[in-house]
Amino acid sequence: MNVAYIDTGDWIEYNLDVAEGQEFYVSLRIAGTQTGYMQLMLNERQLTQFTIPGTGGWQNIDQQISIPVGRHSLRFMVVKGGFNLNWLEVSTEKPGTVKV
């Protein structure tokens, strides 16, 4: 889902039920006219922070995270807005990996 005009303090949250603790890849497709920041929170604990550059167009940003077994809340918290989010993905596949 495309989310536009993201401002400071906005957030998007997902509930996860992880059967096997492992490494995941978080990919964002964003566009912004200025530098923004977004924290990725797992159960209210910061896992990582994304720096959203002024892109002038759509750009993908990827990071690797660890999520343990269990039910979790995964929240993308905007620290500094001014960008649009075209899509996000949490996957066990490394971005750009081609399945054969």
Short mmCIF file of C-alpha atoms in Angstrom, two decimals:
data_model
loop_
_atom_site.label_atom_id
_atom_site.label_comp_id
_atom_site.label_asym_id
_atom_site.label_seq_id
_atom_site.Cartn_x
_atom_site.Cartn_y
_atom_site.Cartn_z
CA MET A 1 0.00 0.00 0.00
CA ASN A 2 1.37 3.40 -0.95
CA VAL A 3 1.54 5.79 2.03
CA ALA A 4 2.19 9.44 1.16
CA TYR A 5 3.01 12.57 3.17
CA ILE A 6 4.57 10.68 6.08
CA ASP A 7 5.20 13.06 8.97
CA THR A 8 7.22 12.93 12.19
CA GLY A 9 5.39 10.79 14.76
CA ASP A 10 3.55 8.63 12.21
CA TRP A 11 3.88 4.86 12.54
CA ILE A 12 2.91 1.61 10.86
CA GLU A 13 2.62 -1.56 12.96
CA TYR A 14 2.33 -5.24 12.12
CA ASN A 15 1.77 -8.28 14.31
CA LEU A 16 4.10 -11.21 13.63
CA ASP A 17 4.00 -14.84 14.71
CA VAL A 18 7.53 -16.17 14.11
CA ALA A 19 7.75 -19.98 14.12
CA GLU A 20 11.54 -20.12 13.83
CA GLY A 21 13.90 -17.42 15.06
CA GLN A 22 16.14 -16.29 12.24
CA GLU A 23 17.55 -13.45 10.21
CA PHE A 24 15.10 -11.41 8.17
CA TYR A 25 15.58 -8.72 5.57
CA VAL A 26 13.52 -5.54 5.72
CA SER A 27 13.15 -3.72 2.39
CA LEU A 28 11.54 -0.31 1.91
CA ARG A 29 10.76 1.48 -1.34
CA ILE A 30 10.72 5.17 -0.49
CA ALA A 31 10.91 8.62 -2.05
CA GLY A 32 11.63 11.91 -0.33
CA THR A 33 12.79 15.42 -0.92
CA GLN A 34 14.75 15.68 2.35
CA THR A 35 16.54 13.35 4.77
CA GLY A 36 14.18 11.47 7.08
CA TYR A 37 14.63 8.85 9.80
CA MET A 38 12.58 5.84 10.82
CA GLN A 39 13.12 3.47 13.76
CA LEU A 40 12.18 -0.19 13.50
CA MET A 41 10.82 -1.34 16.86
CA LEU A 42 10.23 -4.92 18.01
CA ASN A 43 7.94 -5.05 21.05
CA GLU A 44 8.81 -1.41 21.87
CA ARG A 45 12.58 -2.07 21.65
CA GLN A 46 14.54 -0.45 18.83
CA LEU A 47 16.08 -2.98 16.43
CA THR A 48 17.53 -0.57 13.90
CA GLN A 49 17.11 2.84 12.33
CA PHE A 50 16.65 3.66 8.66
CA THR A 51 18.04 6.86 7.21
CA ILE A 52 15.76 7.96 4.39
CA PRO A 53 17.81 10.08 1.98
CA GLY A 54 16.42 12.85 -0.19
CA THR A 55 16.05 10.64 -3.25
CA GLY A 56 14.44 12.73 -5.96
CA GLY A 57 12.63 9.51 -6.95
CA TRP A 58 11.88 5.99 -5.74
CA GLN A 59 14.74 4.12 -4.06
CA ASN A 60 15.01 0.79 -2.21
CA ILE A 61 16.60 0.56 1.24
CA ASP A 62 17.38 -2.83 2.80
CA GLN A 63 18.55 -3.94 6.27
CA GLN A 64 19.00 -7.28 7.98
CA ILE A 65 17.40 -7.92 11.41
CA SER A 66 17.00 -10.84 13.85
CA ILE A 67 13.59 -11.78 15.19
CA PRO A 68 13.25 -14.53 17.83
CA VAL A 69 10.51 -17.17 18.00
CA GLY A 70 7.16 -15.93 19.29
CA ARG A 71 4.48 -13.32 18.78
CA HIS A 72 5.75 -9.81 18.22
CA SER A 73 4.74 -6.29 17.34
CA LEU A 74 6.88 -4.80 14.56
CA ARG A 75 6.52 -1.00 14.38
CA PHE A 76 8.01 1.40 11.87
CA MET A 77 8.18 4.68 13.85
CA VAL A 78 8.90 7.91 11.95
CA VAL A 79 11.44 10.08 13.81
CA LYS A 80 11.71 12.67 11.02
CA GLY A 81 9.19 12.63 8.18
CA GLY A 82 9.03 14.18 4.75
CA PHE A 83 8.92 11.07 2.56
CA ASN A 84 6.54 8.62 0.87
CA LEU A 85 6.51 4.84 1.31
CA ASN A 86 5.55 2.83 -1.77
CA TRP A 87 5.92 -0.59 -0.13
CA LEU A 88 7.75 -2.54 2.56
CA GLU A 89 8.64 -6.20 2.83
CA VAL A 90 9.95 -8.45 5.62
CA SER A 91 11.41 -11.64 4.17
CA THR A 92 13.88 -14.44 4.84
CA GLU A 93 15.13 -13.99 1.25
CA LYS A 94 18.01 -11.58 0.69
CA PRO A 95 16.81 -8.68 -1.52
CA GLY A 96 17.66 -9.29 -5.16
CA THR A 97 17.79 -13.09 -4.69
CA VAL A 98 16.32 -14.94 -7.66
CA LYS A 99 14.46 -18.17 -6.87
CA VAL A 100 15.23 -21.01 -9.28
#
